[in-house]
Coordinates of C-alpha atoms in Angstrom, one line a residue:
M5 CA 155.4 11.5 127.6
A6 CA 152.3 11.6 125.3
E7 CA 151.7 14.8 123.3
N8 CA 148.2 16.2 123.4
Y9 CA 147.8 14.8 119.9
D10 CA 148.2 11.3 121.5
I11 CA 145.3 11.5 123.9
Y12 CA 141.7 12.3 123.9
Q13 CA 140.5 15.9 124.3
T14 CA 136.9 16.7 124.6
P15 CA 136.0 18.9 121.5
L16 CA 134.4 21.3 123.9
N17 CA 137.7 22.0 125.0
S18 CA 139.8 21.7 121.9
R19 CA 137.3 23.3 119.4
Y20 CA 134.4 25.3 120.7
C21 CA 134.9 27.1 124.0
S22 CA 136.3 30.3 125.3
Y23 CA 139.4 30.6 127.2
E24 CA 137.9 32.1 130.2
M25 CA 135.3 29.1 130.6
K26 CA 138.0 26.7 130.1
H27 CA 140.2 28.3 132.8
L28 CA 137.6 28.5 135.2
F29 CA 137.1 24.7 135.4
S30 CA 141.0 24.1 134.8
P31 CA 142.9 22.1 137.3
R32 CA 145.1 25.1 138.1
N33 CA 142.0 27.1 139.1
R34 CA 140.4 24.3 140.9
F35 CA 143.2 23.4 143.1
S36 CA 144.3 27.1 143.5
T37 CA 140.7 27.8 144.6
W38 CA 141.1 25.0 147.2
R39 CA 144.1 26.7 148.5
K40 CA 142.3 30.1 148.9
L41 CA 139.8 28.3 150.9
W42 CA 142.4 27.0 153.2
L43 CA 144.0 30.4 153.4
W44 CA 140.4 32.0 154.2
L45 CA 139.7 29.4 156.9
A46 CA 143.2 30.0 158.5
E47 CA 142.8 33.7 158.5
A48 CA 139.4 33.8 159.8
V49 CA 140.2 31.4 162.6
K50 CA 143.1 33.9 163.5
E51 CA 140.9 36.8 163.3
L52 CA 138.5 35.3 165.9
G53 CA 141.4 34.8 168.3
L54 CA 142.6 31.1 167.9
E55 CA 146.1 30.6 169.0
G56 CA 148.7 28.7 167.1
I57 CA 148.5 30.3 163.7
S58 CA 151.5 32.5 163.0
E59 CA 151.8 35.4 160.6
G60 CA 154.7 33.3 159.1
A61 CA 152.3 30.5 158.3
L62 CA 149.8 32.8 156.7
K63 CA 152.5 34.4 154.8
Q64 CA 153.6 31.0 153.2
L65 CA 150.0 30.1 152.4
R66 CA 149.4 33.4 150.6
E67 CA 152.8 33.1 148.7
H68 CA 151.8 29.8 147.4
V69 CA 148.1 30.2 146.9
E70 CA 148.4 29.5 143.2
I71 CA 149.6 25.9 142.4
R72 CA 152.7 25.7 140.4
D73 CA 153.5 23.3 137.8
E74 CA 155.9 21.0 139.4
E75 CA 153.3 20.8 142.4
F76 CA 150.7 18.9 140.2
A77 CA 152.9 15.8 140.1
V78 CA 153.5 15.8 143.7
A79 CA 149.7 15.8 144.4
A80 CA 149.1 13.0 141.8
E81 CA 151.8 10.9 143.4
E82 CA 150.2 11.3 146.9
E83 CA 146.9 10.8 145.7
K84 CA 147.8 7.5 143.9
R85 CA 149.2 6.5 147.4
R86 CA 146.2 7.8 149.7
R87 CA 143.4 7.4 147.2
H88 CA 142.2 10.8 148.4
D89 CA 142.5 14.0 146.3
V90 CA 142.1 16.5 149.0
M91 CA 144.5 15.0 151.4
A92 CA 147.0 14.9 148.4
H93 CA 146.8 18.4 147.9
V94 CA 146.8 19.3 151.7
H95 CA 150.3 17.3 151.6
A96 CA 151.4 19.1 148.3
Y97 CA 150.3 22.7 149.9
G98 CA 152.3 21.8 153.3
L99 CA 155.3 21.0 151.5
V100 CA 155.7 24.5 149.9
A101 CA 154.1 26.2 153.3
P102 CA 155.9 24.1 155.8
E103 CA 155.2 26.5 158.7
A104 CA 151.4 26.2 158.0
A105 CA 151.4 22.3 157.3
G106 CA 149.9 21.7 160.7
I107 CA 146.9 24.1 160.4
I108 CA 145.9 23.4 156.9
H109 CA 142.3 22.0 156.5
L110 CA 141.9 22.9 160.4
G111 CA 138.5 21.3 161.5
A112 CA 137.3 21.0 158.0
T113 CA 136.0 18.1 155.9
S114 CA 136.9 17.4 152.2
C115 CA 133.6 19.0 151.2
Y116 CA 134.7 22.4 152.8
V117 CA 137.0 22.8 149.7
T118 CA 135.4 20.6 147.1
D119 CA 131.9 21.8 147.6
N120 CA 132.8 25.5 148.3
A121 CA 135.0 25.6 145.3
D122 CA 132.2 24.3 143.1
L123 CA 129.6 26.8 144.5
I124 CA 132.4 29.7 143.3
F125 CA 132.8 27.9 139.9
L126 CA 128.7 27.7 139.4
R127 CA 128.4 31.5 140.5
D128 CA 131.5 32.7 138.4
G129 CA 130.5 30.6 135.2
L130 CA 127.1 32.1 135.3
K131 CA 128.7 35.6 135.4
I132 CA 130.6 34.6 132.2
L133 CA 127.4 33.4 130.6
L134 CA 125.0 36.0 131.3
P135 CA 126.6 39.0 129.7
K136 CA 127.0 36.7 126.4
L137 CA 123.4 35.8 126.5
A138 CA 122.5 39.5 126.8
L139 CA 124.6 40.3 123.9
V140 CA 122.9 37.7 121.7
I141 CA 119.5 39.3 122.6
R142 CA 120.8 42.7 121.7
K143 CA 122.1 41.7 118.2
L144 CA 119.0 39.7 117.5
A145 CA 116.8 42.7 118.9
D146 CA 118.9 45.0 116.3
F147 CA 118.1 42.7 113.5
A148 CA 114.4 42.3 114.4
F149 CA 113.9 46.1 114.7
D150 CA 115.7 46.6 111.3
N151 CA 113.3 44.0 109.8
K152 CA 110.0 44.7 111.7
D153 CA 108.5 45.9 108.5
L154 CA 109.6 43.1 106.1
P155 CA 106.6 40.8 105.3
C156 CA 107.3 37.1 105.0
L157 CA 105.3 34.0 104.6
G158 CA 104.3 32.4 108.1
Y159 CA 104.0 28.8 108.5
T160 CA 101.8 26.8 110.7
H161 CA 102.0 22.9 110.7
G162 CA 104.7 23.4 108.0
Q163 CA 102.3 24.8 105.6
P164 CA 102.0 28.3 104.4
A165 CA 99.8 30.6 106.7
Q166 CA 99.0 34.2 107.2
L167 CA 102.0 36.7 106.7
V168 CA 104.3 37.8 109.5
T169 CA 107.2 39.9 109.1
V170 CA 111.2 38.8 109.5
G171 CA 111.2 41.1 112.7
K172 CA 108.1 39.6 114.4
R173 CA 109.6 35.9 113.9
T174 CA 112.9 37.0 115.2
C175 CA 111.0 38.3 118.3
L176 CA 109.8 34.7 118.9
W177 CA 113.5 33.7 119.3
I178 CA 114.2 36.8 121.3
Q179 CA 111.3 36.1 124.0
D180 CA 112.5 32.4 124.6
L181 CA 116.0 33.9 125.2
L182 CA 114.8 36.4 127.6
M183 CA 113.2 33.5 129.5
D184 CA 116.5 31.9 129.5
L185 CA 118.1 35.0 130.8
R186 CA 115.6 35.4 133.6
N187 CA 115.9 31.6 134.4
I188 CA 120.0 31.8 134.6
E189 CA 119.7 35.1 136.5
R190 CA 117.5 33.6 139.1
A191 CA 119.7 30.5 139.4
H192 CA 122.8 32.8 140.0
D193 CA 120.9 35.0 142.5
D194 CA 119.8 31.9 144.4
L195 CA 123.1 30.4 144.7
R196 CA 124.7 30.6 148.4
F197 CA 127.8 29.3 149.9
R198 CA 128.3 26.1 151.9
G199 CA 130.6 28.0 154.2
V200 CA 132.2 26.2 157.3
K201 CA 129.9 23.4 158.3
G202 CA 132.0 20.1 159.3
T203 CA 131.5 16.7 158.4
T204 CA 127.7 16.2 158.7
G205 CA 126.8 20.0 158.6
T206 CA 126.4 20.5 162.3
Q207 CA 129.6 22.6 162.9
A208 CA 130.6 20.3 165.7
S209 CA 134.4 20.3 164.9
F210 CA 134.5 24.1 164.8
L211 CA 132.3 24.3 167.9
A212 CA 135.1 22.1 169.6
L213 CA 137.7 24.3 168.2
F214 CA 136.3 27.3 169.8
A215 CA 135.5 25.6 173.2
G216 CA 131.7 25.6 172.7
N217 CA 131.5 29.3 171.7
H218 CA 128.7 29.4 169.3
D219 CA 128.9 33.0 168.5
K220 CA 132.5 32.5 167.2
V221 CA 131.4 29.6 165.0
K222 CA 128.7 31.6 163.3
K223 CA 131.2 34.5 162.9
L224 CA 133.6 32.0 161.2
D225 CA 131.0 30.9 158.9
R226 CA 130.2 34.5 157.9
L227 CA 133.8 35.5 157.7
V228 CA 134.8 32.8 155.3
T229 CA 131.6 33.4 153.3
E230 CA 132.4 37.2 152.8
K231 CA 136.1 36.2 151.8
A232 CA 134.7 34.1 149.2
K233 CA 132.6 37.0 148.0
F234 CA 129.3 35.7 148.7
S235 CA 127.3 38.8 150.0
K236 CA 124.3 39.3 152.4
I237 CA 122.2 38.6 149.2
H238 CA 124.3 35.3 148.8
P239 CA 125.0 34.2 152.4
A240 CA 125.9 30.7 153.4
Y241 CA 123.2 28.0 153.6
Q242 CA 122.0 27.7 157.0
I243 CA 121.4 23.9 156.7
S244 CA 123.7 21.5 154.9
S245 CA 124.8 18.0 155.2
Q246 CA 128.3 17.0 154.4
T247 CA 127.6 18.5 151.0
Y248 CA 125.6 21.4 149.9
S249 CA 122.3 20.1 148.4
R250 CA 122.5 18.5 145.0
K251 CA 119.3 20.1 144.2
V252 CA 121.5 23.2 143.6
D253 CA 123.2 21.5 140.8
L254 CA 119.9 20.5 139.4
D255 CA 118.5 24.0 139.6
V256 CA 121.4 25.6 138.0
M257 CA 121.7 22.9 135.2
S258 CA 118.1 23.0 134.5
S259 CA 118.3 26.5 133.5
L260 CA 121.2 25.8 131.1
G261 CA 119.5 22.8 129.7
S262 CA 116.4 24.9 129.0
F263 CA 118.7 27.4 127.2
G264 CA 120.2 24.4 125.2
A265 CA 116.4 23.6 124.0
T266 CA 116.2 27.4 122.8
C267 CA 119.4 27.0 120.9
Q268 CA 118.0 23.9 119.0
R269 CA 114.8 25.9 118.3
I270 CA 116.6 28.8 116.7
G271 CA 119.1 26.7 114.9
A272 CA 116.5 24.7 113.3
D273 CA 114.6 27.5 112.1
I274 CA 117.7 29.3 110.6
R275 CA 118.3 25.9 108.9
H276 CA 114.9 25.7 107.4
L277 CA 115.0 29.3 106.2
A278 CA 118.3 28.5 104.6
M279 CA 116.8 25.7 102.9
L280 CA 114.1 28.0 101.6
K281 CA 116.8 30.4 100.5
E282 CA 115.2 33.3 102.5
M283 CA 118.0 33.6 105.2
E284 CA 121.5 32.6 105.6
E285 CA 123.9 32.5 108.5
P286 CA 127.4 34.0 107.7
F287 CA 129.4 32.2 105.1
E288 CA 133.0 33.3 104.7
A289 CA 134.7 33.8 101.3
D290 CA 136.9 30.7 101.5
Q291 CA 134.6 28.6 103.4
I292 CA 133.7 25.2 101.8
G293 CA 130.2 23.9 102.0
S294 CA 130.7 20.4 100.9
S295 CA 133.8 18.4 100.0
A296 CA 132.1 16.9 96.8
M297 CA 129.4 19.3 95.9
A298 CA 131.4 22.6 95.4
Y299 CA 128.2 24.9 95.1
K300 CA 126.7 24.1 98.5
R301 CA 126.5 26.5 101.2
N302 CA 125.7 24.3 104.3
P303 CA 124.5 26.1 107.4
M304 CA 127.2 24.4 109.5
R305 CA 126.9 27.0 112.3
S306 CA 123.4 26.4 113.0
E307 CA 123.7 22.7 112.5
R308 CA 126.4 22.7 115.3
L309 CA 124.1 24.9 117.5
C310 CA 121.4 22.3 117.1
S311 CA 123.9 19.5 118.1
L312 CA 125.4 21.4 121.1
G313 CA 122.0 22.5 122.2
R314 CA 120.8 18.8 122.0
Y315 CA 123.7 17.7 124.1
L316 CA 123.1 20.6 126.7
T317 CA 119.6 19.9 126.9
N318 CA 120.1 16.4 127.9
L319 CA 122.7 17.1 130.6
P320 CA 120.5 18.1 133.4
K321 CA 119.1 14.5 133.6
N322 CA 122.7 13.6 135.1
A323 CA 121.7 16.1 137.9
V324 CA 118.3 14.8 138.5
E325 CA 119.5 11.3 139.1
T326 CA 122.4 12.4 141.1
Y327 CA 120.3 14.5 143.5
A328 CA 117.7 11.7 143.8
A329 CA 120.3 9.1 144.6
Q330 CA 121.7 10.6 147.6
W331 CA 121.6 9.0 150.9
F332 CA 121.2 10.8 154.2
E333 CA 124.1 13.2 154.9
R334 CA 126.2 12.1 151.9
S335 CA 127.2 9.3 149.5
L336 CA 130.1 9.5 147.1
D337 CA 128.2 8.3 144.0
D338 CA 127.9 12.1 143.2
S339 CA 131.5 12.5 142.9
A340 CA 132.7 11.2 139.4
I341 CA 129.4 12.2 137.4
R342 CA 129.8 15.7 138.9
R343 CA 133.3 16.2 137.9
I344 CA 132.3 15.5 134.1
C345 CA 128.7 17.0 133.9
I346 CA 128.9 20.3 135.5
P347 CA 132.0 21.7 133.7
E348 CA 130.6 20.2 130.3
A349 CA 127.2 22.1 130.9
Y350 CA 129.0 25.2 131.3
L351 CA 131.4 24.7 128.5
C352 CA 128.5 23.6 126.2
A353 CA 126.4 26.7 127.1
D354 CA 129.5 28.8 126.4
A355 CA 129.9 27.1 122.8
C356 CA 126.4 27.9 122.1
L357 CA 126.5 31.3 123.1
I358 CA 129.7 32.0 120.9
L359 CA 127.9 30.4 118.0
L360 CA 124.9 32.4 118.6
N361 CA 126.9 35.5 118.8
N362 CA 128.7 34.8 115.5
I363 CA 125.4 33.7 113.6
C364 CA 123.4 36.8 114.7
S365 CA 126.2 39.2 113.8
G366 CA 126.0 38.3 110.1
L367 CA 122.6 37.0 109.3
V368 CA 121.9 37.4 105.6
L369 CA 118.4 38.1 104.0
Y370 CA 117.3 37.5 100.5
P371 CA 114.1 39.9 100.2
A372 CA 113.4 38.9 96.5
L373 CA 113.2 35.3 97.3
I374 CA 111.0 36.1 100.5
Q375 CA 108.6 38.3 98.0
R376 CA 108.7 35.4 95.6
R377 CA 107.4 33.1 98.0
I378 CA 104.9 35.4 99.2
N379 CA 103.7 35.9 95.7
Q380 CA 103.2 32.3 95.2
E381 CA 100.7 32.2 98.3
L382 CA 99.2 35.8 98.6
P383 CA 96.7 35.4 95.9
F384 CA 95.1 32.7 97.6
M385 CA 95.1 34.6 100.9
A386 CA 93.7 37.7 99.2
T387 CA 90.6 36.1 98.0
E388 CA 88.5 37.1 101.1
N389 CA 89.6 40.8 100.4
I390 CA 88.8 40.5 96.5
I391 CA 85.3 39.2 97.5
M392 CA 84.7 42.0 100.2
A393 CA 85.8 44.6 97.5
L394 CA 83.3 43.0 94.9
T395 CA 80.4 43.1 97.5
A396 CA 81.2 47.0 98.0
K397 CA 80.6 47.2 94.3
G398 CA 77.2 45.9 94.7
I399 CA 77.9 42.3 93.6
S400 CA 76.5 39.2 95.4
R401 CA 78.9 37.7 97.9
Q402 CA 78.1 34.3 97.2
T403 CA 78.4 34.8 93.5
A404 CA 81.7 36.4 94.0
H405 CA 82.8 33.5 96.0
E406 CA 81.7 31.0 93.4
E407 CA 83.7 32.8 90.8
I408 CA 86.9 33.1 92.7
R409 CA 86.6 29.5 94.0
V410 CA 86.7 28.2 90.4
L411 CA 89.8 30.2 89.4
S412 CA 91.6 29.5 92.7
H413 CA 91.3 25.6 92.1
Q414 CA 92.4 26.2 88.4
A415 CA 95.4 28.1 89.6
A416 CA 96.3 25.5 92.3
N417 CA 96.1 22.8 89.6
N418 CA 98.6 24.5 87.6
V419 CA 101.0 24.7 90.3
K420 CA 100.6 21.3 91.7
V421 CA 100.1 19.2 88.5
H422 CA 101.9 21.2 85.8
G423 CA 104.6 22.8 88.2
G424 CA 103.7 26.2 87.1
D425 CA 103.5 29.5 88.9
N426 CA 100.5 30.6 90.8
D427 CA 98.6 32.4 87.9
L428 CA 95.5 33.3 90.0
L429 CA 95.9 37.0 89.5
D430 CA 96.3 36.6 85.6
R431 CA 93.1 34.4 85.6
I432 CA 91.3 37.3 87.7
R433 CA 92.6 40.0 85.5
N434 CA 91.4 38.1 82.2
T435 CA 88.0 37.4 83.5
A436 CA 85.2 40.1 82.8
F437 CA 83.4 39.3 86.2
F438 CA 86.2 41.1 88.1
Q439 CA 86.7 44.1 85.9
P440 CA 84.9 46.5 88.6
I441 CA 87.8 45.7 90.9
I442 CA 90.9 45.2 88.7
G443 CA 92.1 48.9 89.6
Q444 CA 92.3 48.0 93.2
L445 CA 94.2 44.5 93.0
D446 CA 97.5 46.0 93.8
Q447 CA 96.2 47.6 97.0
L448 CA 94.3 44.6 97.9
L449 CA 97.6 42.3 97.4
D450 CA 100.0 44.8 99.2
P451 CA 101.9 42.3 101.6
K452 CA 102.1 45.0 104.3
T453 CA 98.1 45.0 104.6
F454 CA 98.5 41.3 105.7
V455 CA 100.8 41.5 108.6
G456 CA 98.5 42.9 111.2
R457 CA 100.4 44.8 114.1
A458 CA 103.5 42.9 113.6
P459 CA 105.7 45.9 113.1
E460 CA 104.3 47.7 115.9
Q461 CA 104.6 44.4 118.0
V462 CA 108.2 44.3 117.5
A463 CA 108.8 48.1 118.2
E464 CA 106.8 47.8 121.5
F465 CA 108.5 44.7 122.5
I466 CA 112.0 45.8 122.1
L467 CA 111.9 49.5 122.7
G468 CA 108.4 50.3 124.2
E469 CA 106.6 53.4 123.6
V470 CA 109.5 55.1 122.0
G471 CA 109.8 52.5 119.3
L472 CA 106.5 53.9 117.9
L473 CA 107.8 57.2 117.6
S474 CA 109.2 58.9 114.5
E475 CA 112.8 60.4 114.7
E476 CA 111.3 63.9 114.4
Q477 CA 108.9 63.0 117.4
I478 CA 111.9 61.9 119.6
V479 CA 114.0 64.9 118.7
N480 CA 111.2 67.2 119.8
M481 CA 110.6 65.5 123.1
S482 CA 112.5 66.5 126.3
E483 CA 114.8 64.1 128.1
E484 CA 112.0 64.2 131.0
E485 CA 109.3 63.2 128.4
L486 CA 111.5 60.5 127.1
R487 CA 112.2 59.1 130.6
H488 CA 108.6 58.7 131.3
L489 CA 107.8 56.6 128.2
E490 CA 107.3 53.1 128.9
K491 CA 110.4 50.9 128.1
G492 CA 110.1 47.7 126.1
E493 CA 110.7 44.3 127.6
V494 CA 114.0 43.8 125.9
E495 CA 115.4 47.2 126.8
L496 CA 114.5 46.5 130.6
A497 CA 116.0 43.2 130.6
L498 CA 119.2 44.4 129.1
Q499 CA 119.7 47.5 131.4
K500 CA 121.9 45.8 133.9
Y501 CA 124.3 44.6 131.1
A502 CA 124.9 48.1 129.4
F503 CA 128.8 48.1 130.1
E504 CA 129.3 44.8 128.8
L505 CA 127.1 45.4 125.7
E506 CA 129.0 48.7 124.9
N507 CA 132.4 46.9 124.9
A508 CA 131.4 43.7 123.1
K509 CA 132.7 42.2 120.1
T510 CA 131.5 39.6 117.4
A511 CA 132.6 36.2 118.5
Q512 CA 134.9 34.3 116.3
I513 CA 134.6 30.4 116.1
N514 CA 137.6 28.4 116.0
V515 CA 136.5 25.9 113.3

């Protein structure tokens, strides 16, 4: 028998994902969920008064609801013979629950177990992802708030632009992640159950089972839906074909694919900042950046994040084409591709969130280098302030503009042609024309005066009105007064995840 080292394994499984997500899409969980669905159907049919289902049969179904190791081989052998995975597992379940063998899958079609199980996995997978996404937002929000006042050079078109702050730039990432959070929450909240619908969605087999009693068929659908923990908010779809609409897969995977694009954006920004030596992702004491260049500190986490994010972003195309290709009540060309792309989308999103958690837990800033880059560009940005200060002293605006234009071009030439530093300020200090405002230069060049409302925007975005208050002001306010303060967008979005955030830990990457 081949060992695991002798057969291919997807790196999503072997390198990048959490156990809980891998288990969700595991063969044991899949086929055990099928068995739960058969049990729930039998229980519900009996509860509605159908004769022929004994307590002994239900007892055996419950005792063997989790598939055991030796049963996989039995099902595999039967599937090889029958070319039908569901009937192979009906056979395997019947062998260990012989008293129930005749009533397993009663009135159902294969999609009763396959599609309903998939909807359970879609729902439960999003429940795994959402708190992890909330935690990443929380970590980035803390980082942004701590650095809301730290000026840094902004870039537009890849060229130096007006100053922002480190916290303000981080809020760009957070705002996009909040969109992902809302998209995935909505996809989760829109999910429903296929329920008990029969071969083409008409419930004809169950209507026959209950001798034409429509009310009992409707109750059966509701009972099984409730047993699967789909509530009134998430009832069964009223309309289905043999399958639930593959538009559902498209909807869910689109929200995950959009998150993948955010991962690429954040990872690329961190990589660029690492290239500029302003910010780094965590780098461990024994970590090796390059097998050849020992000095290197490659941003491998962010590079991996971009790589996985790119893969995740492209997966929804499979769901688009699968939905579009369906014929009438069902065609089986959806089966093989869904077995691959749905688990991969969830595993990939999970891997990205583990990486984001790890990166955001240990971002490193280099303020001296950030300031150095500001110093290279700020003198040019401050020229308008200097001109206005001169005019306040009674000097012609046009004359001031010409004097500083000449010095600016000389300084730029020193930087571009000679590779020197930006010496515009030295030139200003050494030119008699500017003597009236020399004493104001430090004030005119204070980076904090160039960031506009960036610090306040960060505080309002994350915490709301309380973010603008000092600690002394907060201490002196009553609980009632604090309660009435408008909350920030981030705090409002994270409220429902308070328990998970309180008990969360830094994610560790395996490789």
